[in-house]
């Protein structure tokens, strides 16, 4: 069946279409129907089913006779190790961990925060929670203690599972001191913390609170899978919004299982038993969906890669891993390819490896620029598929569904909407615009299974942030257009979210940190174009009247504050000091105009500007630090 037929079949009867897809899941009690719209515009899928995620991701493959199949390959160039775990081993390890958590009081509905680097134990912790019906919230290791504390206070976990350390090229990330720091800042305290001691750094445990990963499992009874309702939250994943307070995206269990299973064959084109590799991090949605859950649900082998595209040890690492493990389908962010391209522009290192197993490369997380796509197409000789999604949606809104039909690629477009998504481009008044016209991208409600039903503890924020601007639609926060053939083009964000090396960051959150500096009167953080990371944050600071300190010193302090408060992943390293911020007469900071100045793009001086002369000062300040870049 072609893509057009598949999409049309979904559109003709979405509920029947989704009910058909439930056949891929082992249910304790199958759903009686697909959509539960009683609380519209809050929708739920398969709410009255009973099911367990861990059973579907692990145990059922063992029961089906595939216990010897490799479930997880840990590829860790930073520790020079490779480790393989079979499905049978994974089941035993997860059942034991879940048993130990249960023995310490973790039951269905309890929250558990997971703060771990790219090691198989991170996946095992997620699966152990799923086994018990506990709700995990994984926090990315590149966040600093205050960000971890904010998530602890919002999720109120009964337990935290962490590793002693992570390894970044050239430095050890001290997870345990970061965790201790977060627990000093947080108002909520967990009952206990489980610490996995890595040999690179053994952490000091706090007696009475911390237990060691191995010893706390000693002698426990392994836990069986606990069936949960279809609308039971599987996890909470925090993501950046426009303010400093992150949004807790909730994922319901049954829709997550059904949607992810569907994508493995139909979008990524892989069969059970094949090796699937998403080079992301479990702290991001790509890691949740395509390092942990989807490949395991589908019976694939997943690669947990603890390294970087370059420098661990070189720009050929990705190709080595693909050769060594016979990877069939590979998923990464465009920024990773740009990093490789910068070191190996002719892709000479590709020739050192046998990439015959690879059938496709998938890109997401940020706009895939045509140069990078062309480079990858030439280097690898396989389809390079851009696809577009968000933490909120959990899987692709638009893609080129390789497993259904390889549609013609239009470079610069993530192709076409996937079944489940009625994507519309709207004007300010909420009316669909003609093809080729730029507008806000929205998805007609209900969103499909697997997407967010609400925000954790914040249904009103969910409604306000996503549903109120265009009634009847989910507002994606992205702007773009649809061409005459129905292909989508994602051009920009409509809010203050920026995308740095495929990581989603809030300029508002950085502004909150900088504004708290005693010498800063006002500030704005904008995202400026960067050839490697896509965007980089740039601060524009105004100092308090009478402040006679060295501005360079204040900039250094602000950079340190953002690193200590948000984390190194914010990559906030540059700022300028100016007398005033450009504003409209009503006081709105002209961020978009500043972005255009920094990027060297044409712009019109806004008619509503308070004082146009400020723009010259801004341009001079930017030029002094090399913007626009040559
Ligand atoms: N734990 C602790 N610190 C982390 C971290 C982690 N898990 N991940 C990143 N950091 C730190 C880095 O060490 C760096 O710190 P530094 O300022 O001391 O150098 C900082 O956060 C910024 O990291 P990053 O954005 O990764 O930049 P980089 O310069 O180290 O590497 C790339 C550049 C392009 C190679 C890298 O960004 C990359 O591989 N990107 C792919 C991103 C990706 O897969 N995203 C997932 C979306 S699908
Ligand atoms: P995250 O929630 O971190 O996955 O970030 C989601 C955002 O990243 C989207 O709203 C887009 O702004 C951007 N994004 C993700 N994938 C793509 C893509 N393929 N093309 C353009 N932008 C993308």
CSV table of N, CA and C and ligand atoms in Angstrom, one decimal, residues 140-142 168 171 173 175 279-281 284 286 308-310 333 335-336 339 364 501-503 532-533 563 568-569 573, ligand 1:
chain,number,residue,atom,x,y,z
A,140,UNK,N,18.7,14.9,31.6
A,140,UNK,CA,19.9,14.9,30.8
A,140,UNK,C,21.1,15.3,31.7
A,141,UNK,N,22.2,14.6,31.5
A,141,UNK,CA,23.4,14.8,32.3
A,141,UNK,C,24.1,16.2,32.1
A,142,UNK,N,23.8,16.9,31.0
A,142,UNK,CA,24.4,18.2,30.8
A,142,UNK,C,23.7,19.3,31.5
A,168,UNK,N,32.7,12.9,29.6
A,168,UNK,CA,32.8,13.7,28.4
A,168,UNK,C,34.2,13.7,28.0
A,171,UNK,N,37.0,15.3,30.3
A,171,UNK,CA,36.6,15.5,31.7
A,171,UNK,C,35.6,14.5,32.2
A,173,UNK,N,32.3,14.0,34.3
A,173,UNK,CA,31.1,14.7,34.9
A,173,UNK,C,30.7,14.1,36.2
A,175,UNK,N,28.4,13.3,38.5
A,175,UNK,CA,27.0,13.2,38.6
A,175,UNK,C,26.6,13.3,40.1
A,279,UNK,N,21.9,7.8,17.6
A,279,UNK,CA,23.0,8.4,18.4
A,279,UNK,C,22.5,9.7,19.0
A,280,UNK,N,21.8,9.6,20.1
A,280,UNK,CA,21.3,10.7,20.8
A,280,UNK,C,21.6,10.4,22.3
A,281,UNK,N,20.8,10.9,23.2
A,281,UNK,CA,21.1,10.7,24.6
A,281,UNK,C,19.7,10.3,25.3
A,284,UNK,N,17.0,12.9,26.2
A,284,UNK,CA,16.1,13.6,25.2
A,284,UNK,C,15.1,12.7,24.8
A,286,UNK,N,14.4,11.7,21.8
A,286,UNK,CA,14.9,10.8,20.8
A,286,UNK,C,15.5,9.5,21.5
A,308,UNK,N,31.2,10.8,21.1
A,308,UNK,CA,30.8,12.0,20.3
A,308,UNK,C,31.1,11.7,18.8
A,309,UNK,N,30.5,12.4,17.9
A,309,UNK,CA,30.7,12.1,16.5
A,309,UNK,C,32.2,12.4,16.1
A,310,UNK,N,32.8,13.3,16.8
A,310,UNK,CA,34.2,13.6,16.5
A,310,UNK,C,35.0,13.5,17.8
A,333,UNK,N,21.5,13.7,14.7
A,333,UNK,CA,21.1,15.1,14.5
A,333,UNK,C,22.0,15.7,13.4
A,335,UNK,N,23.6,18.4,13.4
A,335,UNK,CA,24.8,19.0,13.9
A,335,UNK,C,25.9,18.0,14.1
A,336,UNK,N,25.6,16.7,14.3
A,336,UNK,CA,26.7,15.7,14.5
A,336,UNK,C,27.3,15.5,13.1
A,339,UNK,N,29.6,18.3,12.4
A,339,UNK,CA,30.9,18.2,13.1
A,339,UNK,C,31.8,17.3,12.4
A,364,UNK,N,17.0,14.3,12.6
A,364,UNK,CA,15.9,15.1,13.3
A,364,UNK,C,16.5,15.9,14.4
A,501,UNK,N,22.9,22.7,18.8
A,501,UNK,CA,23.4,21.4,18.6
A,501,UNK,C,22.3,20.3,18.8
A,502,UNK,N,21.1,20.6,18.3
A,502,UNK,CA,20.0,19.6,18.4
A,502,UNK,C,19.4,19.6,19.8
A,503,UNK,N,19.9,20.5,20.7
A,503,UNK,CA,19.3,20.6,22.0
A,503,UNK,C,18.3,21.8,22.1
A,532,UNK,N,28.2,25.2,13.0
A,532,UNK,CA,28.3,23.9,13.6
A,532,UNK,C,27.0,23.5,14.3
A,533,UNK,N,26.6,24.3,15.3
A,533,UNK,CA,25.5,24.0,16.2
A,533,UNK,C,24.2,24.4,15.7
A,563,UNK,N,26.1,28.6,33.1
A,563,UNK,CA,26.7,27.3,33.2
A,563,UNK,C,26.3,26.6,34.5
A,568,UNK,N,26.3,23.1,31.2
A,568,UNK,CA,27.1,23.3,30.1
A,568,UNK,C,26.4,23.2,28.7
A,569,UNK,N,25.4,22.4,28.7
A,569,UNK,CA,24.7,22.1,27.5
A,569,UNK,C,24.0,23.4,26.9
A,573,UNK,N,28.2,31.3,25.9
A,573,UNK,CA,29.6,31.7,26.1
A,573,UNK,C,29.9,33.1,25.7
B,1,LIG,N1,26.7,15.4,30.4
B,1,LIG,C1,27.5,16.5,30.8
B,1,LIG,N2,27.9,17.5,30.0
B,1,LIG,C2,27.5,17.4,28.7
B,1,LIG,C3,26.7,16.3,28.3
B,1,LIG,C4,26.4,15.3,29.2
B,1,LIG,N3,25.6,14.3,28.8
B,1,LIG,N4,26.5,16.5,26.9
B,1,LIG,C5,27.1,17.6,26.6
B,1,LIG,N5,27.7,18.2,27.7
B,1,LIG,C6,28.5,19.4,27.8
B,1,LIG,C7,29.7,19.3,26.8
B,1,LIG,O1,30.8,18.6,27.5
B,1,LIG,C8,30.1,20.7,26.5
B,1,LIG,O2,30.7,21.3,27.7
B,1,LIG,P1,31.9,22.3,27.5
B,1,LIG,O3,31.3,23.6,27.4
B,1,LIG,O4,32.7,22.2,28.8
B,1,LIG,O5,32.7,22.0,26.3
B,1,LIG,C9,28.7,21.4,26.5
B,1,LIG,O6,27.8,20.5,27.3
B,1,LIG,C10,28.1,21.6,25.2
B,1,LIG,O7,28.0,20.3,24.6
B,1,LIG,P2,27.6,20.0,23.1
B,1,LIG,O8,26.5,20.8,22.6
B,1,LIG,O9,27.5,18.5,22.9
B,1,LIG,O10,28.9,20.5,22.3
B,1,LIG,P3,30.3,19.9,22.0
B,1,LIG,O11,31.1,21.1,21.5
B,1,LIG,O12,30.8,19.1,23.1
B,1,LIG,O13,30.1,18.9,20.8
B,1,LIG,C11,28.8,18.2,18.8
B,1,LIG,C12,29.5,19.4,19.6
B,1,LIG,C13,28.1,18.8,17.6
B,1,LIG,C14,29.8,17.2,18.5
B,1,LIG,C15,27.7,17.7,19.8
B,1,LIG,O14,26.9,18.7,20.1
B,1,LIG,C16,26.9,16.6,19.2
B,1,LIG,O15,27.3,15.4,19.1
B,1,LIG,N6,25.6,16.9,19.0
B,1,LIG,C17,24.6,15.9,18.6
B,1,LIG,C18,23.5,16.2,19.5
B,1,LIG,C19,22.4,15.2,19.5
B,1,LIG,O16,22.6,14.1,19.2
B,1,LIG,N7,21.3,15.7,20.0
B,1,LIG,C20,20.1,14.9,20.2
B,1,LIG,C21,19.0,15.4,19.4
B,1,LIG,S1,18.3,14.2,18.4
